[in-house]
Structures are given as C-alpha cells and as structure tokens.
mmCIF file of C-alpha atoms and ligand atoms in Angstrom:
data_model
loop_
_atom_site.group_PDB
_atom_site.id
_atom_site.type_symbol
_atom_site.label_atom_id
_atom_site.label_comp_id
_atom_site.label_asym_id
_atom_site.label_seq_id
_atom_site.Cartn_x
_atom_site.Cartn_y
_atom_site.Cartn_z
ATOM 1 C CA MET O 9 5.550 -183.534 -260.438
ATOM 2 C CA ARG O 10 6.462 -183.695 -256.732
ATOM 3 C CA LEU O 11 4.699 -181.348 -254.451
ATOM 4 C CA ALA O 12 6.548 -180.356 -250.877
ATOM 5 C CA PHE O 13 3.270 -179.824 -248.174
ATOM 6 C CA ILE O 14 4.619 -178.211 -245.116
ATOM 7 C CA THR O 15 2.701 -179.490 -242.218
ATOM 8 C CA SER O 16 2.778 -181.240 -238.821
ATOM 9 C CA ASN O 17 -0.379 -182.858 -239.579
ATOM 10 C CA PRO O 18 -0.391 -186.375 -241.365
ATOM 11 C CA GLY O 19 -4.091 -186.261 -241.747
ATOM 12 C CA LYS O 20 -4.061 -183.409 -243.877
ATOM 13 C CA VAL O 21 -0.894 -185.094 -246.064
ATOM 14 C CA GLU O 22 -3.288 -188.340 -246.343
ATOM 15 C CA GLU O 23 -6.159 -186.098 -247.716
ATOM 16 C CA ALA O 24 -3.812 -184.457 -250.431
ATOM 17 C CA LYS O 25 -2.063 -187.315 -251.286
ATOM 18 C CA LYS O 26 -5.264 -189.146 -251.799
ATOM 19 C CA TYR O 27 -6.317 -185.961 -253.851
ATOM 20 C CA PHE O 28 -3.446 -185.486 -256.166
ATOM 21 C CA GLU O 29 -2.821 -189.391 -256.590
ATOM 22 C CA SER O 30 -5.077 -189.434 -259.824
ATOM 23 C CA LEU O 31 -3.795 -186.589 -261.223
ATOM 24 C CA GLY O 32 0.127 -187.762 -261.079
ATOM 25 C CA VAL O 33 1.656 -185.827 -258.747
ATOM 26 C CA GLU O 34 3.136 -186.965 -255.688
ATOM 27 C CA VAL O 35 2.816 -185.065 -252.146
ATOM 28 C CA TYR O 36 4.692 -185.362 -249.424
ATOM 29 C CA GLN O 37 5.161 -183.959 -245.968
ATOM 30 C CA LEU O 38 7.584 -181.285 -245.573
ATOM 31 C CA ARG O 39 7.858 -180.917 -241.335
ATOM 32 C CA PHE O 40 9.385 -177.126 -241.139
ATOM 33 C CA SER O 41 7.676 -175.592 -238.446
ATOM 34 C CA TYR O 42 6.864 -172.068 -239.016
ATOM 35 C CA PRO O 43 5.201 -169.396 -236.931
ATOM 36 C CA GLU O 44 1.539 -169.197 -237.037
ATOM 37 C CA ILE O 45 0.476 -165.480 -236.172
ATOM 38 C CA GLN O 46 -2.641 -164.597 -234.468
ATOM 39 C CA ALA O 47 -4.620 -162.764 -237.038
ATOM 40 C CA ASP O 48 -8.661 -162.343 -238.073
ATOM 41 C CA THR O 49 -8.115 -164.487 -240.866
ATOM 42 C CA LEU O 50 -6.799 -167.956 -241.933
ATOM 43 C CA GLU O 51 -5.627 -166.060 -245.168
ATOM 44 C CA GLU O 52 -3.467 -163.832 -243.255
ATOM 45 C CA VAL O 53 -2.053 -166.448 -241.352
ATOM 46 C CA ALA O 54 -1.486 -168.635 -244.157
ATOM 47 C CA GLU O 55 -0.105 -165.844 -246.144
ATOM 48 C CA TYR O 56 2.648 -164.895 -243.171
ATOM 49 C CA GLY O 57 3.843 -168.269 -243.293
ATOM 50 C CA ALA O 58 4.503 -168.662 -246.745
ATOM 51 C CA GLU O 59 6.288 -165.614 -247.071
ATOM 52 C CA TRP O 60 8.188 -166.495 -244.014
ATOM 53 C CA LEU O 61 9.092 -170.212 -245.069
ATOM 54 C CA SER O 62 9.524 -168.851 -248.623
ATOM 55 C CA GLY O 63 13.337 -167.773 -247.513
ATOM 56 C CA ARG O 64 14.057 -170.763 -245.652
ATOM 57 C CA VAL O 65 12.446 -173.717 -248.030
ATOM 58 C CA ASN O 66 14.306 -174.483 -251.292
ATOM 59 C CA GLY O 67 11.628 -174.886 -254.015
ATOM 60 C CA PRO O 68 8.211 -174.495 -254.519
ATOM 61 C CA PHE O 69 5.311 -175.682 -251.575
ATOM 62 C CA PHE O 70 2.228 -175.522 -250.067
ATOM 63 C CA LEU O 71 0.854 -175.342 -246.851
ATOM 64 C CA ASP O 72 -2.996 -175.505 -245.545
ATOM 65 C CA ASP O 73 -4.357 -173.491 -242.763
ATOM 66 C CA SER O 74 -7.440 -174.453 -241.779
ATOM 67 C CA GLY O 75 -10.666 -173.896 -238.964
ATOM 68 C CA LEU O 76 -13.843 -174.896 -237.884
ATOM 69 C CA PHE O 77 -16.246 -171.985 -237.369
ATOM 70 C CA ILE O 78 -19.388 -172.353 -235.088
ATOM 71 C CA ASN O 79 -21.966 -169.717 -235.794
ATOM 72 C CA ALA O 80 -23.697 -170.139 -232.145
ATOM 73 C CA LEU O 81 -19.885 -169.434 -230.692
ATOM 74 C CA LYS O 82 -19.480 -166.089 -233.140
ATOM 75 C CA GLY O 83 -17.243 -168.291 -235.336
ATOM 76 C CA PHE O 84 -15.045 -169.812 -232.344
ATOM 77 C CA PRO O 85 -12.841 -171.842 -232.561
ATOM 78 C CA GLY O 86 -11.952 -170.300 -236.172
ATOM 79 C CA VAL O 87 -8.002 -169.286 -236.325
ATOM 80 C CA TYR O 88 -7.644 -170.778 -232.741
ATOM 81 C CA SER O 89 -8.906 -174.186 -234.101
ATOM 82 C CA ALA O 90 -5.410 -175.928 -233.523
ATOM 83 C CA TYR O 91 -5.244 -174.385 -229.966
ATOM 84 C CA ALA O 92 -9.255 -175.221 -229.400
ATOM 85 C CA TYR O 93 -8.776 -178.958 -230.347
ATOM 86 C CA LYS O 94 -5.369 -179.399 -227.896
ATOM 87 C CA THR O 95 -7.324 -177.445 -224.972
ATOM 88 C CA LEU O 96 -11.037 -178.255 -225.248
ATOM 89 C CA GLY O 97 -10.764 -181.257 -226.855
ATOM 90 C CA MET O 98 -14.279 -182.185 -228.990
ATOM 91 C CA ASP O 99 -15.952 -183.024 -225.747
ATOM 92 C CA GLY O 100 -15.109 -179.093 -224.757
ATOM 93 C CA ILE O 101 -16.779 -178.362 -227.592
ATOM 94 C CA LEU O 102 -19.955 -180.361 -227.685
ATOM 95 C CA ARG O 103 -20.227 -179.090 -223.773
ATOM 96 C CA LEU O 104 -19.860 -175.396 -225.292
ATOM 97 C CA LEU O 105 -22.626 -176.383 -227.704
ATOM 98 C CA GLU O 106 -25.178 -178.075 -225.042
ATOM 99 C CA LYS O 107 -27.723 -176.039 -224.683
ATOM 100 C CA GLU O 108 -27.552 -174.641 -228.493
ATOM 101 C CA ARG O 109 -30.045 -174.887 -230.895
ATOM 102 C CA ASP O 110 -28.340 -173.455 -233.577
ATOM 103 C CA ARG O 111 -26.090 -176.168 -234.367
ATOM 104 C CA SER O 112 -24.403 -174.777 -237.671
ATOM 105 C CA ALA O 113 -20.775 -174.717 -238.682
ATOM 106 C CA TYR O 114 -18.448 -174.648 -241.644
ATOM 107 C CA PHE O 115 -14.621 -175.482 -242.006
ATOM 108 C CA LYS O 116 -12.659 -173.406 -244.027
ATOM 109 C CA SER O 117 -9.462 -174.212 -245.691
ATOM 110 C CA VAL O 118 -6.798 -172.028 -246.922
ATOM 111 C CA ILE O 119 -3.908 -173.291 -248.983
ATOM 112 C CA ALA O 120 -0.899 -171.161 -249.803
ATOM 113 C CA TYR O 121 1.115 -172.453 -252.646
ATOM 114 C CA TRP O 122 4.736 -170.500 -253.089
ATOM 115 C CA ASP O 123 6.486 -170.856 -256.210
ATOM 116 C CA GLY O 124 8.350 -167.851 -256.446
ATOM 117 C CA THR O 125 5.204 -165.456 -255.874
ATOM 118 C CA LEU O 126 1.872 -166.707 -253.675
ATOM 119 C CA HIS O 127 -1.274 -168.223 -254.577
ATOM 120 C CA LEU O 128 -4.017 -168.464 -252.006
ATOM 121 C CA PHE O 129 -6.770 -171.168 -252.822
ATOM 122 C CA THR O 130 -9.944 -171.392 -250.289
ATOM 123 C CA GLY O 131 -12.594 -173.697 -249.849
ATOM 124 C CA ARG O 132 -15.494 -174.212 -247.753
ATOM 125 C CA VAL O 133 -18.120 -176.713 -246.190
ATOM 126 C CA ASP O 134 -21.055 -175.839 -244.001
ATOM 127 C CA GLY O 135 -22.617 -178.257 -241.778
ATOM 128 C CA GLU O 136 -23.630 -178.508 -238.246
ATOM 129 C CA ILE O 137 -21.911 -180.023 -235.076
ATOM 130 C CA ILE O 138 -23.441 -183.066 -234.193
ATOM 131 C CA THR O 139 -24.318 -184.084 -230.195
ATOM 132 C CA GLU O 140 -21.944 -187.256 -229.912
ATOM 133 C CA LYS O 141 -18.721 -188.079 -231.749
ATOM 134 C CA ARG O 142 -19.450 -190.720 -234.649
ATOM 135 C CA GLY O 143 -16.788 -192.102 -237.094
ATOM 136 C CA SER O 144 -13.309 -193.086 -236.544
ATOM 137 C CA ASN O 145 -11.640 -191.776 -239.728
ATOM 138 C CA GLY O 146 -9.622 -188.639 -240.741
ATOM 139 C CA PHE O 147 -8.828 -186.092 -237.535
ATOM 140 C CA GLY O 148 -9.607 -183.647 -235.510
ATOM 141 C CA PHE O 149 -13.210 -182.033 -235.501
ATOM 142 C CA ASP O 150 -14.097 -185.072 -238.214
ATOM 143 C CA PRO O 151 -16.226 -187.243 -235.468
ATOM 144 C CA VAL O 152 -18.614 -184.513 -234.500
ATOM 145 C CA PHE O 153 -19.082 -182.255 -238.015
ATOM 146 C CA ARG O 154 -21.836 -183.853 -240.259
ATOM 147 C CA PRO O 155 -21.719 -181.858 -244.099
ATOM 148 C CA SER O 156 -25.245 -180.632 -245.089
ATOM 149 C CA GLY O 157 -27.421 -183.095 -247.368
ATOM 150 C CA PHE O 158 -25.161 -186.039 -245.720
ATOM 151 C CA ASP O 159 -25.800 -188.614 -242.732
ATOM 152 C CA LYS O 160 -22.548 -189.595 -242.330
ATOM 153 C CA THR O 161 -19.923 -187.403 -239.744
ATOM 154 C CA PHE O 162 -16.468 -186.796 -241.815
ATOM 155 C CA ALA O 163 -15.109 -189.327 -239.278
ATOM 156 C CA GLU O 164 -17.793 -191.848 -240.968
ATOM 157 C CA MET O 165 -16.612 -191.537 -244.554
ATOM 158 C CA THR O 166 -13.669 -192.383 -246.485
ATOM 159 C CA THR O 167 -10.729 -189.930 -247.700
ATOM 160 C CA GLU O 168 -12.174 -190.112 -251.209
ATOM 161 C CA GLU O 169 -15.615 -189.458 -250.055
ATOM 162 C CA LYS O 170 -14.845 -186.511 -247.554
ATOM 163 C CA ASN O 171 -12.113 -184.996 -250.146
ATOM 164 C CA LYS O 172 -15.034 -184.703 -252.886
ATOM 165 C CA ILE O 173 -16.958 -182.275 -250.672
ATOM 166 C CA SER O 174 -14.450 -180.880 -247.808
ATOM 167 C CA HIS O 175 -13.237 -177.308 -247.443
ATOM 168 C CA ARG O 176 -9.857 -179.127 -248.262
ATOM 169 C CA GLY O 177 -11.172 -181.180 -251.189
ATOM 170 C CA ARG O 178 -12.221 -177.840 -252.770
ATOM 171 C CA ALA O 179 -9.540 -175.910 -251.694
ATOM 172 C CA LEU O 180 -7.170 -178.927 -253.323
ATOM 173 C CA GLU O 181 -9.102 -178.783 -256.483
ATOM 174 C CA ALA O 182 -9.163 -175.142 -256.948
ATOM 175 C CA PHE O 183 -5.305 -175.582 -256.700
ATOM 176 C CA ALA O 184 -5.010 -178.778 -258.746
ATOM 177 C CA GLU O 185 -7.159 -176.870 -261.734
ATOM 178 C CA TRP O 186 -4.445 -173.688 -261.127
ATOM 179 C CA LEU O 187 -1.470 -175.828 -261.607
ATOM 180 C CA LYS O 188 -3.060 -177.510 -264.940
ATOM 181 C CA GLU O 189 -3.628 -174.412 -266.317
ATOM 182 C CA ASN O 190 -0.450 -172.460 -265.113
ATOM 183 C CA LEU O 191 2.327 -175.685 -265.770
ATOM 184 C CA LYS O 192 1.590 -176.293 -269.229
HETATM 185 P P1 ITT U 204 -0.274 -177.736 -239.397
HETATM 186 O O1 ITT U 204 -0.691 -176.027 -239.132
HETATM 187 O O2 ITT U 204 0.836 -177.907 -239.046
HETATM 188 O O3 ITT U 204 -0.490 -178.009 -240.779
HETATM 189 P P2 ITT U 204 -2.652 -177.875 -237.464
HETATM 190 O O4 ITT U 204 -3.507 -179.296 -237.066
HETATM 191 O O5 ITT U 204 -1.783 -177.349 -236.546
HETATM 192 O O6 ITT U 204 -1.610 -178.674 -238.477
HETATM 193 P P3 ITT U 204 -4.175 -175.743 -238.490
HETATM 194 O O7 ITT U 204 -3.138 -175.015 -237.551
HETATM 195 O O8 ITT U 204 -4.303 -175.288 -239.879
HETATM 196 O O9 ITT U 204 -3.550 -177.345 -238.624
HETATM 197 O O10 ITT U 204 -4.871 -175.975 -237.311
HETATM 198 C C1 ITT U 204 -6.573 -176.706 -237.937
HETATM 199 C C2 ITT U 204 -6.989 -177.332 -236.550
HETATM 200 O O11 ITT U 204 -8.497 -176.980 -237.428
HETATM 201 C C3 ITT U 204 -6.711 -178.712 -236.945
HETATM 202 O O12 ITT U 204 -5.865 -179.091 -235.735
HETATM 203 C C4 ITT U 204 -7.809 -179.562 -236.694
HETATM 204 O O13 ITT U 204 -8.417 -179.845 -235.526
HETATM 205 C C5 ITT U 204 -8.995 -178.778 -237.462
HETATM 206 N N1 ITT U 204 -9.303 -178.835 -238.688
HETATM 207 C C6 ITT U 204 -9.064 -178.180 -239.526
HETATM 208 N N2 ITT U 204 -9.009 -179.071 -241.127
HETATM 209 C C7 ITT U 204 -9.895 -180.214 -240.231
HETATM 210 C C8 ITT U 204 -10.963 -181.555 -240.967
HETATM 211 O O14 ITT U 204 -10.780 -181.405 -242.299
HETATM 212 N N3 ITT U 204 -11.240 -182.106 -239.937
HETATM 213 C C9 ITT U 204 -11.339 -182.062 -238.895
HETATM 214 N N4 ITT U 204 -10.713 -181.241 -238.395
HETATM 215 C C10 ITT U 204 -10.162 -180.163 -238.872
#
C-alpha cells in the first residue's frame, strides 16, 4: 500500500516513512499547499485542511497538524507553532522563558486521514523546554524539547527513538492500528 502524506515538511515525512516502513506501507510526500485556518485547536485546522483537499486530490491522503504548547505561556505557540518557529525561532522562545521556573510543555499532533470520510488520530508527549539547544537531528523545536523521563532532547534521538515516544509517533500508531483493522 502507498500513502500520500500532504505536507511541506520533510522532517514529518521522514518520521512517517520510518514508522510505516516496518509495516510494509510506503509513505510518499505530496506537496500541495492548503489553507491553514486560524482556529483554537489543531483538530479544527487539520479537519478544514483535509476537507478542502478532498475535492482537489485524487485518492486517499493524510496530513498532520501539530504544535508545541508551553504551559507558562498559556499554551503558546500551540496552533501558531509554524509561524512562531519562523518568526521568533527557538532563541525567541528561550528568551520568553528566561525567567520562568515552570518550563513544562507538550507537543501534540493531529493526523487527518481522508478516504472518502475523515478520520482523526491524535498523539501527545509531555516534557520540558531546556535552557539551551542540544542536538542536531529532527526538525523544528526538537533541540529545545526534552521528553519527560529522558535525558536526551528529541534532536539527540534517532528517528526511531523519537517515534517510539513522540506525539507524531503516537498519532501514527493510532493511525496504523486503525488501518490494520479497516483494511482487512
Ligand atoms: P505542514 O503544515 O506543511 O505539514 P509545517 O512545518 O508548517 O508543515 P505545522 O503547520 O503542523 O507544520 O506546524 C507545526 C510546527 O510545530 C512546525 O513548523 C514545527 O516548528 C513545530 N513542530 C511540530 N512537530 C514537531 C516536532 O516533532 N518536532 C519539533 N517541532 C515540531
């Protein structure tokens, strides 16, 4: 089986490819820009994007909308993570947290799969924003996020290690379980 992943982010594709490799499913990147609406939740953004694409893309596809939610910043950047990454960057986020004692945060990922109807799968991982960047793997905010119970940041992990515990890995797991059940 081949699955189209609609995204502009090669880092996300790498993770999904690695995850599905062992299950015999081939994931490929399809670049097709779609509107990311301003909304309060990742679910709404993912749902709108998938519905919009459904009339324009042939065959089944999935997309992933994700974000970093920092508790001391009341959940910011959250749904604005891509924008915050481009504008503030990791250094800007570290500066915002300079005087904060509570550095807890979580990543959340929502996968929307379209096969004629819409299916949503979510995953979350808790952790903290460390005080300086560490590691060079992964993408986005990985160098400043250390998942709870681990000494390494996501950027110090291999894709396989990150996939086992990450928000996206968990959403992919739920998606894969569903596929196994429904494609019998
Ligand atoms: P597409 O929308 O084209 O898929 P994107 O990078 O713009 O790609 P999002 O709109 O979902 O993706 O934005 C999420 C942002 O949150 C992303 O740009 C990263 O900065 C950050 N992010 C999401 N998942 C992450 C992860 O696993 N590790 C590090 N940063 C992540």
